[in-house]
Coordinates of C-alpha atoms and ligand atoms in Angstrom, one line a residue:
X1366 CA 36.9 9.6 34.7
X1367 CA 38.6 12.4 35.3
X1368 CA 37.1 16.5 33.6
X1369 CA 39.0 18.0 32.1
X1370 CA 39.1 21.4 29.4
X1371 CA 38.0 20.5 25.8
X1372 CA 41.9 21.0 25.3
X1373 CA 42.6 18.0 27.4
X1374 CA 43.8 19.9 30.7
X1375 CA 42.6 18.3 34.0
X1376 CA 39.7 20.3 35.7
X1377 CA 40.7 21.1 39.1
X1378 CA 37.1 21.9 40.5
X1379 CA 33.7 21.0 38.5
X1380 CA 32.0 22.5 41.3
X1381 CA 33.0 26.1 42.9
X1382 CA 33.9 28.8 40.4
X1383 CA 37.3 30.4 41.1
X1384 CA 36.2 33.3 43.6
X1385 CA 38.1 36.7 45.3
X1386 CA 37.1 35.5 49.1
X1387 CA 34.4 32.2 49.5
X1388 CA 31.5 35.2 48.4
X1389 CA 33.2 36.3 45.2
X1390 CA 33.4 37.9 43.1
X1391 CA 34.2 35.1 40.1
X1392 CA 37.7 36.0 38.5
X1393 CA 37.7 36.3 34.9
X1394 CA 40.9 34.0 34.8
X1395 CA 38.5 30.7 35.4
X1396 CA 38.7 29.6 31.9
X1397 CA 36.8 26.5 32.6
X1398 CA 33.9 28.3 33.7
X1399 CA 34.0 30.5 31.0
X1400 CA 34.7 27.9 28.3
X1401 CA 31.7 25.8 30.1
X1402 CA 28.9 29.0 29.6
X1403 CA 30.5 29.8 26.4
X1404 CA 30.1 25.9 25.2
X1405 CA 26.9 26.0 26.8
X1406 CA 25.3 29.0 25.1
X1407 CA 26.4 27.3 21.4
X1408 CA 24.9 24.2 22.0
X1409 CA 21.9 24.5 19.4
X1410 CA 22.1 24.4 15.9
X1411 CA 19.1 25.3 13.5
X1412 CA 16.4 22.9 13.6
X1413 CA 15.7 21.4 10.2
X1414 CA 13.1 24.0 8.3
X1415 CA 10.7 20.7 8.3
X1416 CA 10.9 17.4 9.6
X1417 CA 12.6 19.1 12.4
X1418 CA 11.8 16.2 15.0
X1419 CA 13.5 12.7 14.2
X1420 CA 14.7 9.6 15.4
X1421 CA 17.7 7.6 13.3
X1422 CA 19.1 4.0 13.8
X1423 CA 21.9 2.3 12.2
X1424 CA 21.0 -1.2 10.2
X1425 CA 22.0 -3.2 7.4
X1426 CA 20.1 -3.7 4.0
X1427 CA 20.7 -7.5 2.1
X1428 CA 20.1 -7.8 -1.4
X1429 CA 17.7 -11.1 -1.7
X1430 CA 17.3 -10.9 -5.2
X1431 CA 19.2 -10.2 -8.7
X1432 CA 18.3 -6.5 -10.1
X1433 CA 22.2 -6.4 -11.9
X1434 CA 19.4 -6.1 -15.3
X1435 CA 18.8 -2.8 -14.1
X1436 CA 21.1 -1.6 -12.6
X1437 CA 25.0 -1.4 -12.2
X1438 CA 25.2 0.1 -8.9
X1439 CA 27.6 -2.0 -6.4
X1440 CA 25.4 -2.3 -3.7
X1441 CA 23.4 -4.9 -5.8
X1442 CA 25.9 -6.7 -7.5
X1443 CA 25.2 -9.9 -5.9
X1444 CA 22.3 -11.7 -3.6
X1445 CA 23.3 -11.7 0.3
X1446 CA 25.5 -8.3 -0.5
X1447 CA 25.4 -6.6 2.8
X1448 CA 25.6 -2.5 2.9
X1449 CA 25.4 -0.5 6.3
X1450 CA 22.6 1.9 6.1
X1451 CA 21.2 5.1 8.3
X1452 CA 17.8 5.7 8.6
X1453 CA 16.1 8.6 10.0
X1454 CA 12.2 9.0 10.5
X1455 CA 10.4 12.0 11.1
X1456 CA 7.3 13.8 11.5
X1457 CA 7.6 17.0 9.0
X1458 CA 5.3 20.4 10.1
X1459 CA 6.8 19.7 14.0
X1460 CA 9.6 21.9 15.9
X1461 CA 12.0 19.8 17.4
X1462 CA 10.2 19.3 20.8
X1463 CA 6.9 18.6 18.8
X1464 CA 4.3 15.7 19.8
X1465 CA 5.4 12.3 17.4
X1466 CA 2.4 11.5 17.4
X1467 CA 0.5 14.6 15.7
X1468 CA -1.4 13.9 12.0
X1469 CA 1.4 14.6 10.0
X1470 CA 3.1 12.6 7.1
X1471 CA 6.1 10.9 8.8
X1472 CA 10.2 11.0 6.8
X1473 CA 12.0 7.7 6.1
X1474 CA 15.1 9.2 4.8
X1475 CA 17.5 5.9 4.1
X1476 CA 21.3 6.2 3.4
X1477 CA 23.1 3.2 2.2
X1478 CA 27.4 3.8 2.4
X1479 CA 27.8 1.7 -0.5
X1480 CA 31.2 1.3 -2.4
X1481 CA 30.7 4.1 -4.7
X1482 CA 29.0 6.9 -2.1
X1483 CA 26.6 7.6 -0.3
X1484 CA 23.4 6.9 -1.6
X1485 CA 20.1 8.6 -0.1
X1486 CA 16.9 8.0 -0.5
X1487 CA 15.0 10.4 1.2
X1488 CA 11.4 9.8 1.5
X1489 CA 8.1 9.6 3.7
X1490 CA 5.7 7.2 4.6
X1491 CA 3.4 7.9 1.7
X1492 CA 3.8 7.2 -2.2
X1493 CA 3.2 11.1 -3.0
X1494 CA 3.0 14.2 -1.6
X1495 CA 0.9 17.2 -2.0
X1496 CA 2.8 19.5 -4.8
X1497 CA 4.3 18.7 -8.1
X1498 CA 6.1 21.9 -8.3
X1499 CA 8.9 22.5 -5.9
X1500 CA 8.4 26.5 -6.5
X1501 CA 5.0 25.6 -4.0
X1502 CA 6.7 23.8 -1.5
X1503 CA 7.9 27.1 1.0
X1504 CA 4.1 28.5 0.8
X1505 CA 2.9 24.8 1.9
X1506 CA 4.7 24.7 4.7
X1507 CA 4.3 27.8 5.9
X1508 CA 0.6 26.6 6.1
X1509 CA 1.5 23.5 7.9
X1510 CA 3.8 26.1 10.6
X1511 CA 2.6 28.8 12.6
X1512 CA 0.9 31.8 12.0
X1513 CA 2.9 35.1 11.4
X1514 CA 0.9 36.7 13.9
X1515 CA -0.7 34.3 16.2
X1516 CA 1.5 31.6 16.3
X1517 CA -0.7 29.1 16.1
X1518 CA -1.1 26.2 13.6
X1519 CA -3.8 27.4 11.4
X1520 CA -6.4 25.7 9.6
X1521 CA -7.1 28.6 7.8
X1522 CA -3.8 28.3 6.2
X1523 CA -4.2 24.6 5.3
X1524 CA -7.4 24.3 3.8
X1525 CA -6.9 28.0 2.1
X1526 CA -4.0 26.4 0.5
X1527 CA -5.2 22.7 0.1
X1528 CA -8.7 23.7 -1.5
X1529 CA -6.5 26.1 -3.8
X1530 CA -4.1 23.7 -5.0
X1531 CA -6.3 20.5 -6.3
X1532 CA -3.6 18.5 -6.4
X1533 CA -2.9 18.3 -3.1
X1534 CA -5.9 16.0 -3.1
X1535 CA -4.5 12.6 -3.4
X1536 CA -2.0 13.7 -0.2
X1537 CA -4.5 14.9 2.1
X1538 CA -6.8 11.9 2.0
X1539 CA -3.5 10.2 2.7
X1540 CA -3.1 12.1 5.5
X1541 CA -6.7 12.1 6.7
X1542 CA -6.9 8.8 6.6
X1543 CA -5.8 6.5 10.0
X1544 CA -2.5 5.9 8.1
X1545 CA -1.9 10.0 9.1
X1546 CA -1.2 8.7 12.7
X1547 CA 0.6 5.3 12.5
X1548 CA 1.8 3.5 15.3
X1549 CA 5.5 4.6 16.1
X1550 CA 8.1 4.7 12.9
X1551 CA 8.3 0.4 13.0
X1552 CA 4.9 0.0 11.6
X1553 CA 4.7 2.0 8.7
X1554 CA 6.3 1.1 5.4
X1555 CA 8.2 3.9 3.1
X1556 CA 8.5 5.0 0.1
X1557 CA 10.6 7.1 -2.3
X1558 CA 8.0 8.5 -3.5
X1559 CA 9.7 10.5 -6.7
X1560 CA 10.0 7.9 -9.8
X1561 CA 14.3 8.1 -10.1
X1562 CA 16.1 5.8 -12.5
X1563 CA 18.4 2.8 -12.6
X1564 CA 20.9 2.4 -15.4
X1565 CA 22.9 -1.2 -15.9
X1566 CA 26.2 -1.8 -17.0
X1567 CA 25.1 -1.9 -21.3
X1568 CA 24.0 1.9 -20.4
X1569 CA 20.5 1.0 -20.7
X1570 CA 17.7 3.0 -18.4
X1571 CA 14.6 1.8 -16.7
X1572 CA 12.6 4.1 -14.0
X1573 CA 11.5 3.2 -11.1
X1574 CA 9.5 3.7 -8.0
X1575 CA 11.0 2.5 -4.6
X1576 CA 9.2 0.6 -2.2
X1577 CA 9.4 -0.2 1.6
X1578 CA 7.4 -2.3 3.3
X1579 CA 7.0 -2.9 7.1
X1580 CA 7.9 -6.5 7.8
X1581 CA 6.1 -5.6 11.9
X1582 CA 2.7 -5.1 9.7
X1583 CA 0.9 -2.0 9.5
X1584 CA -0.4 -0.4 12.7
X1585 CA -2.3 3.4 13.2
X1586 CA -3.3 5.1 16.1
X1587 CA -7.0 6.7 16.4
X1588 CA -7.4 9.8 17.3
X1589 CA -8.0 9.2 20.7
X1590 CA -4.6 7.2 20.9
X1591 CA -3.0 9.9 19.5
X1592 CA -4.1 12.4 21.0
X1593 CA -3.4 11.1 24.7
X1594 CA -0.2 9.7 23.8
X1595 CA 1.0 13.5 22.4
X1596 CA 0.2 14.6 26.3
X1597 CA 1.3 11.5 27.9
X1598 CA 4.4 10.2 26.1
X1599 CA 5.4 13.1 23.2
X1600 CA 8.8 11.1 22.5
X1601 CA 6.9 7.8 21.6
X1602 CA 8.2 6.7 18.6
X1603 CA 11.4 7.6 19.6
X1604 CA 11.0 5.6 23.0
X1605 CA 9.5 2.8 20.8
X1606 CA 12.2 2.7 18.1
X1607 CA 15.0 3.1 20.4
X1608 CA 14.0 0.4 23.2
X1609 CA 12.8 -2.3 20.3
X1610 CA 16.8 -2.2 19.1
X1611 CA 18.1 -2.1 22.6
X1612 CA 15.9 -5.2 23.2
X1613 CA 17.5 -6.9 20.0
X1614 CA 14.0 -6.2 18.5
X1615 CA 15.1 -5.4 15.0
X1616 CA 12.4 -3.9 13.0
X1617 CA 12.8 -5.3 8.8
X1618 CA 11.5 -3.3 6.0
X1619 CA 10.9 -5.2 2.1
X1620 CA 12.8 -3.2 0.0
X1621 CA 10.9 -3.8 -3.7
X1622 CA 11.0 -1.4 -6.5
X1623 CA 8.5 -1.0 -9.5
X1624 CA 10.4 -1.2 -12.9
X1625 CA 9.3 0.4 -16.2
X1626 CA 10.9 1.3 -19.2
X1627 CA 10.3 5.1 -20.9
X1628 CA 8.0 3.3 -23.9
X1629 CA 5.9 1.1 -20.9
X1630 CA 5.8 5.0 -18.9
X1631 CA 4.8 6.5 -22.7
X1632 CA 2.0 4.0 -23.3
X1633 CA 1.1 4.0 -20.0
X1634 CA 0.8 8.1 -20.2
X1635 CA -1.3 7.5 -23.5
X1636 CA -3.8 5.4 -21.4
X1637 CA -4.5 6.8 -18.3
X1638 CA -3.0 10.4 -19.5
X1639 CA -1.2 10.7 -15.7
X1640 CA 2.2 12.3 -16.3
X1641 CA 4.5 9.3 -14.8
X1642 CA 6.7 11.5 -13.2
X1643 CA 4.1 13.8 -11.4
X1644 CA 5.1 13.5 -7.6
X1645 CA 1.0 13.5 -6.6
X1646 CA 0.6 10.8 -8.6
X1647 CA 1.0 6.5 -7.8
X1648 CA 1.9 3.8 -10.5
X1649 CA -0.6 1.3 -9.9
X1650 CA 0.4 -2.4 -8.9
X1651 CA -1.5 -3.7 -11.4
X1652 CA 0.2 -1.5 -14.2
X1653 CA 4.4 -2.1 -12.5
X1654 CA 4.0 -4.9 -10.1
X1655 CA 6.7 -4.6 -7.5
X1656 CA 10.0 -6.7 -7.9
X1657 CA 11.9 -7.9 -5.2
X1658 CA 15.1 -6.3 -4.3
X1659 CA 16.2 -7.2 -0.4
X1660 CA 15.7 -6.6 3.1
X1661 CA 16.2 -3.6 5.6
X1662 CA 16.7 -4.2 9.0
X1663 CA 17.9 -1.6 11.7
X1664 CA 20.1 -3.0 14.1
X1665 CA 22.0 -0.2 16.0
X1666 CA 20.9 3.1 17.8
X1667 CA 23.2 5.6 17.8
X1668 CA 25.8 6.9 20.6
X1669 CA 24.8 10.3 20.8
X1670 CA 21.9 11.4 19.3
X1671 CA 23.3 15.0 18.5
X1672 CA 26.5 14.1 16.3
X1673 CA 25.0 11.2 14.5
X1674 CA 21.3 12.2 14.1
X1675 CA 20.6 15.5 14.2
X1676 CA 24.0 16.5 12.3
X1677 CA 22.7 13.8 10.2
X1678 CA 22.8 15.7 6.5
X1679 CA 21.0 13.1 3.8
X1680 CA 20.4 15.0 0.2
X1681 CA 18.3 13.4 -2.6
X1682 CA 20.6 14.7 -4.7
X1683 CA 23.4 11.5 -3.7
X1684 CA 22.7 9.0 -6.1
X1685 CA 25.4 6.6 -7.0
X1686 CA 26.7 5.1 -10.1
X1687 CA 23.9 2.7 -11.7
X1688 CA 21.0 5.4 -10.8
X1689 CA 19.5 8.8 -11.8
X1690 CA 17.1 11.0 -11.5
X1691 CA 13.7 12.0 -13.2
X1692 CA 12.1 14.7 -15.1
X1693 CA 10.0 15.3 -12.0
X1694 CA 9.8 19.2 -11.6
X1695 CA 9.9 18.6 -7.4
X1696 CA 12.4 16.1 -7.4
X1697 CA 14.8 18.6 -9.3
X1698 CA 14.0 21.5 -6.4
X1699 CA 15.0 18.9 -3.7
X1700 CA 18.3 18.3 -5.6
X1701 CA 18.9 21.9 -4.7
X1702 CA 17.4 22.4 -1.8
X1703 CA 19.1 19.9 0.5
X1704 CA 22.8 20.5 0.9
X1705 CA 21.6 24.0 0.8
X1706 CA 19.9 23.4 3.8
X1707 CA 22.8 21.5 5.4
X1708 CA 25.2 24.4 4.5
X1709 CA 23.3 26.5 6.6
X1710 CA 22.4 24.3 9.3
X1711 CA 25.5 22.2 10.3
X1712 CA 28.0 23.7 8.2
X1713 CA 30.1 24.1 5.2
X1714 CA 31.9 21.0 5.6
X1715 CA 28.8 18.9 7.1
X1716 CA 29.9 15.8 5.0
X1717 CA 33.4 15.2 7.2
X1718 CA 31.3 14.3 10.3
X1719 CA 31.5 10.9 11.0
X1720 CA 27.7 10.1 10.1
X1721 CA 27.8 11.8 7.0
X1722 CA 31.5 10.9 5.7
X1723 CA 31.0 8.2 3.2
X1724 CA 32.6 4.8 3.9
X1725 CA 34.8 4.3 1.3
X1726 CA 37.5 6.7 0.1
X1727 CA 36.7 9.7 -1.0
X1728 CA 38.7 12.5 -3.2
X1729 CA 37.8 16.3 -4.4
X1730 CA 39.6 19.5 -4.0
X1731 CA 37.0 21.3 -1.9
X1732 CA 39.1 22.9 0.9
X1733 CA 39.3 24.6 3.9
X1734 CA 36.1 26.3 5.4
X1735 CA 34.8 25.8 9.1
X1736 CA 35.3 23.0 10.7
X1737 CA 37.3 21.5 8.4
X1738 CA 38.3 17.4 9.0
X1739 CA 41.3 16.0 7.0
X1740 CA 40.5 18.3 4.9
X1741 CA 42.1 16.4 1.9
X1742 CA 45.8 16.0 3.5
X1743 CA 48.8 17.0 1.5
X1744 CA 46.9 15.6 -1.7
X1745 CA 47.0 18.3 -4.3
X1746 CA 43.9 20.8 -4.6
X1747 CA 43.2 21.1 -7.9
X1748 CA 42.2 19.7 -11.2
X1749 CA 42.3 18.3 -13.8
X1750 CA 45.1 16.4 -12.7
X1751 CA 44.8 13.3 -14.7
X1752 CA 47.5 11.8 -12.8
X1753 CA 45.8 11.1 -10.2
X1754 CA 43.2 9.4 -11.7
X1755 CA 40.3 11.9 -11.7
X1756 CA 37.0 10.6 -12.9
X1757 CA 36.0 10.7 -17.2
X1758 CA 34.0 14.0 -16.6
X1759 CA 30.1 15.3 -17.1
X1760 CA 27.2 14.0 -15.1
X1761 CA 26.0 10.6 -14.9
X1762 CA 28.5 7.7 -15.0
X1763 CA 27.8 6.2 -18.1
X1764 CA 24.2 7.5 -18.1
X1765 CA 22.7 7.6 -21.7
X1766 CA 21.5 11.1 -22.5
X1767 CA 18.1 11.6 -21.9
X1768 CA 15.8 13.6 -24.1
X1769 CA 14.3 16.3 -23.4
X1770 CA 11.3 18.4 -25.4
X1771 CA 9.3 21.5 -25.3
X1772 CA 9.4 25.2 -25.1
X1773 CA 11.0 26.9 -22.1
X1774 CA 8.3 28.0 -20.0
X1775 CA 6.0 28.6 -16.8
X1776 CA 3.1 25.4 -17.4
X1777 CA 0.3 25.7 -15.6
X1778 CA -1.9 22.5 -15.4
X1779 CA -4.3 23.4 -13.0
X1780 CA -7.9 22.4 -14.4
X1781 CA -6.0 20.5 -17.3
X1782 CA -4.9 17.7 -15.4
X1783 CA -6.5 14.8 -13.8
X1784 CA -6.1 15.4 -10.3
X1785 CA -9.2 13.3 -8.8
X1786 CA -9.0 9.8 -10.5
X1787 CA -6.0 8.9 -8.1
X1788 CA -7.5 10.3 -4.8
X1789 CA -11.4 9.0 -6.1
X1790 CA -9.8 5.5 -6.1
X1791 CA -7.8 5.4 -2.2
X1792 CA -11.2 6.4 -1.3
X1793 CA -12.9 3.9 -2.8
X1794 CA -10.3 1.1 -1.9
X1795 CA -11.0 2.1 1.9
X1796 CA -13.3 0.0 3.9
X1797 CA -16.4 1.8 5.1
X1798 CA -15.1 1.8 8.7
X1799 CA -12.0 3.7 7.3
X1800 CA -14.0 6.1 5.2
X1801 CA -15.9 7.1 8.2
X1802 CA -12.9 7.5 10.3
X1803 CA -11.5 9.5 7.0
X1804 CA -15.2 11.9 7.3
X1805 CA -14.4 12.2 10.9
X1806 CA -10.3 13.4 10.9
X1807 CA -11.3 15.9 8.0
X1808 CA -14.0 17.6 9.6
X1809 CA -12.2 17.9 12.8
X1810 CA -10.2 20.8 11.2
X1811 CA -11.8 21.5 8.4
X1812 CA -15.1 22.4 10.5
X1813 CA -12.7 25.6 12.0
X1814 CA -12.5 27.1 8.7
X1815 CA -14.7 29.9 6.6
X1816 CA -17.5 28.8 4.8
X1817 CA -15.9 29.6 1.2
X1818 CA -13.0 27.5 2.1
X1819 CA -15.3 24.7 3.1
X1820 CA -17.4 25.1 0.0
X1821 CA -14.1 25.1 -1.9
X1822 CA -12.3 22.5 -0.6
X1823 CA -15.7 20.1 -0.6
X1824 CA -15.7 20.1 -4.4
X1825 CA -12.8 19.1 -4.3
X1826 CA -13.9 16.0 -2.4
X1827 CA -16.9 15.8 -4.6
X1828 CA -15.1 15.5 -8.1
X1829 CA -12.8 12.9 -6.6
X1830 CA -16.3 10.7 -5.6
X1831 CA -19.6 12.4 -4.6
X1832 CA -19.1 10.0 -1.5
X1833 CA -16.3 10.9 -0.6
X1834 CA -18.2 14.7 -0.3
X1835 CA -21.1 14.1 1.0
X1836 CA -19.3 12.2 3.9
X1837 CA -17.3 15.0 4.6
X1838 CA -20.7 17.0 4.7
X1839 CA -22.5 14.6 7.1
X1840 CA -19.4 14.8 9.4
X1841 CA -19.3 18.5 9.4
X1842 CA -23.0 18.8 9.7
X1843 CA -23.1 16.3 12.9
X1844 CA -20.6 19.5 14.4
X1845 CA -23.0 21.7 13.9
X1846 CA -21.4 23.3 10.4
X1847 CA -24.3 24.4 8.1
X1848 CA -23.1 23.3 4.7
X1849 CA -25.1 22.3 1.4
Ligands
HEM1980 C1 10.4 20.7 -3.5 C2 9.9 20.1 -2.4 C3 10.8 19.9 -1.2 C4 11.7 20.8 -0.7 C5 12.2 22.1 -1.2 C6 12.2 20.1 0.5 C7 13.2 20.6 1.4 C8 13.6 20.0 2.5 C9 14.7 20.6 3.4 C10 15.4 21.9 3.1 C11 14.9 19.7 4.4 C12 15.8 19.9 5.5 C13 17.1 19.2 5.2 C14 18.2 19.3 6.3 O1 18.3 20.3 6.9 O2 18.9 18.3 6.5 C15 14.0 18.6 4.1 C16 13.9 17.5 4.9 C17 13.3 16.3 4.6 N1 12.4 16.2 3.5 FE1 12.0 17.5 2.1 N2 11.6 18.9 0.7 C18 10.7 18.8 -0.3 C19 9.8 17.7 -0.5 C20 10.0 16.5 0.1 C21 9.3 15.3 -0.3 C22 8.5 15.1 -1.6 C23 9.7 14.3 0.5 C24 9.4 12.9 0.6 C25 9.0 12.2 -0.5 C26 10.6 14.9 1.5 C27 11.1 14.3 2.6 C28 12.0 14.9 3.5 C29 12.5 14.2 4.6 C30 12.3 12.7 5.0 C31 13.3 15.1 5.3 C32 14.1 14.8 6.6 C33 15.5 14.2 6.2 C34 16.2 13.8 7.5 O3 15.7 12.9 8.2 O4 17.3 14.3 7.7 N3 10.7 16.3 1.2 N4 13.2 18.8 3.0

């Protein structure tokens, strides 16, 4: 094929710079080399602030079974409905060129290009996560990213911040557990964690909790595993991922979502007294069994992993017509936070890349900017212009009002709410094997830290099941850690 400039002129010579004499100097009139360095030095973009190193695949999700009670969105209007989807994993506290393999939650950040938008459901492997207020999440991770001074992961920083934030608890003996160090991204399931809602065509709302579960079955690596593989092969779930949809291996994910009306969530509150929209907190099986909903399965890598994954710009806030959000006090700092983030890191017109463009057409008078693709045509760039058929405005799309209660304020519910039951019973649903290995990852770091940390963060572990502590305390004290 044959080079030439980025404006389409032939390249005369790839390989010898324009030169006064075969010794040079270089002339400043070879605009290809110049163009070349000057491409060359912009080739990076900011890394994601977390979840910086990913892999994405294309794939298809099926609906297998009739939700149209719940909810009106197009994608599920009818069984063996087929929407193209974009999936990217991740590990979070990483830079880009980080180990895949490290204890770490991993992303599952889903977009389906239904009919009606994009829809993203950006998640991790895990039913919760460690805060349930967003205004916590940049002080986190800065505990799970280097030090200021020594850059080094610290962790000082974690447990500091762990055995200060209680409710973190539930999180980190997730992440302790083997299930911090699964197997490559096919053999995990996802979750989207946050409890959003559905509303169906009579206007009527249900919440729910989606669910997505590995059809390859679940598979960890121990420590060892992990810890050789990070050396050995840094890029293996990438490598895995990759090569299994090369192969025609097409991993499958269960999509299934747990349904409950606001009275079942009220009564259920009344009972167990867990806020149902508290991010660090599950909905037991047994309380919202999980329905049925249709099938996942990545089919396609990507051309070039640059343009379609790491430009790749998903945003929990894109939720299409027939779903909502929550009252969830993290869920509504990721609304923001996301195409914030995007602006900043691939631009103010991120959404007319290919990956991110919907697939159906699309309309608004936001124009101009960088990088600007059609860039709406000759279409007229303002509103309201009922003409042309602009939507019936406000938020929602037929979304009844949802009410809300209470006194504007800063709520502080540390010590006032229940954040042990939930963690006390993972523990206790492990098998003794898996507690042990559980003992063994925690005291790994956790034997680094000060004493008062220790002593802090092992009450913790205590008041969730005086097991759960005292294993922690035999595993530190078989490192030589002198704790009571
Ligand atoms: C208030 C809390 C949170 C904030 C402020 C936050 C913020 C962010 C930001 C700014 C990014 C980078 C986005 C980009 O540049 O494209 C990101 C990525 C991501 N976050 Fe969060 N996050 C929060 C909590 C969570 C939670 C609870 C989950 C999972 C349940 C999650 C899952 C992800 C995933 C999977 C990605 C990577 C998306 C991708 O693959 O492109 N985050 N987050």
């Amino acid at each position: 094929m044959k080079i030439t400039t980025a404006s389409g002129i032939p390249v005369a010579d790839n390989q010898n710079s324009l030169t006064a004499g075969p010794r040079g100097p270089v002339l400043l009139q070879d605009f290809h080399l110049i163009e070349k360095l000057q491409h060359f030095n912009r080739e990076r973009i900011p890394e994601r602030v977390v979840h910086a190193k990913g892999s994405g695949a294309y794939g298809t999700f099926t609906v297998t079974n009739d939700i149209t009670k719940y909810t009106k969105a197009k994608l599920f209007a009818e069984v063996g409905k087929q929407t193209e989807t974009f999936l990217r994993f991740s590990t979070v506290g990483g830079e880009k060129g980080s180990a895949d393999t490290e204890r770490d939650p991993r992303g599952f950040a889903v977009r389906f290009y239904t009919e009606e938008g994009n829809w993203d459901l950006v998640g991790n492997n895990t039913p919760v996560f460690f805060l349930k207020d967003g205004i916590k999440f940049p002080d986190f991770i800065h505990t799970q990213k280097r030090d200021s001074q020594t850059n080094l992961k610290s962790p000082t920083a974690m447990f500091d911040f762990w055995s200060r934030t209680p409710e973190s608890l539930h999180q980190v003996t997730t992440l302790f557990s083997s299930r911090g160090t699964p197997d490559g991204y096919r053999h995990m399931h996802g979750f989207g964690s946050h409890t959003y809602s559905l509303i169906n065509e009579a206007g009527e709302r249900v919440y729910v909790k989606w669910h997505f579960l590995t059809q390859q079955g679940i598979k960890n690596l121990s420590v060892d595993e992990a810890t050789r593989i990070a050396g050995t092969d840094p890029d293996y779930s990438q490598r895995d991922l990759f090569n299994a949809i090369a192969g025609g291996d097409f991993p499958r994910w269960d999509v299934k979502v747990q349904v409950a009306t606001e009275a079942e969530l009220a009564a259920w509150e009344a009972r167990t007294g867990w806020n149902p929209f508290d991010l660090t907190k599950v909905w037991p099986h047994a309380d919202f069994p999980l329905v049925t909903v249709g099938v996942l399965e990545l089919n396609r890598n990507p051309v070039n992993y640059h343009a379609e994954v790491e430009q790749a710009a998903l945003s929990p806030s894109n939720v299409v017509p027939g779903m909502g959000y929550s009252p969830d006090k993290m869920l509504q700092a990721r609304l923001f936070a996301y195409h914030d983030a995007q602006l900043y890191r691939v631009g103010t017109n991120h959404q007319h890349l290919p990956v991110n463009a919907p697939r159906c057409p699309f309309h608004n008078h936001q124009r101009d900017g960088a990088m600007a693709g059609a860039n709406g045509g000759a279409a007229v760039n303002y509103d309201p212009v009922q003409s042309q058929g602009s939507n019936p405005h406000g938020m929602g799309h037929g979304e009844p009002p949802l009410a809300l209660e209470g006194a504007a304020g800063r709520y502080d519910g540390r010590g006032k709410e229940d954040d042990y039951t939930q963690a006390g019973d993972l523990f206790r649903l492990m098998p003794a094997d898996e507690q042990q290995k559980l003992f063994n990852n925690i005291a790994g770091p956790l034997s680094q830290v000060s004493a008062e940390i220790i002593a802090r963060q092992l009450a913790h572990f205590d008041q969730a099941d005086a097991a759960y502590g005292a294993g922690v305390r035999q595993a530190l004290k078989a490192r030589g850690v002198n704790v009571a």
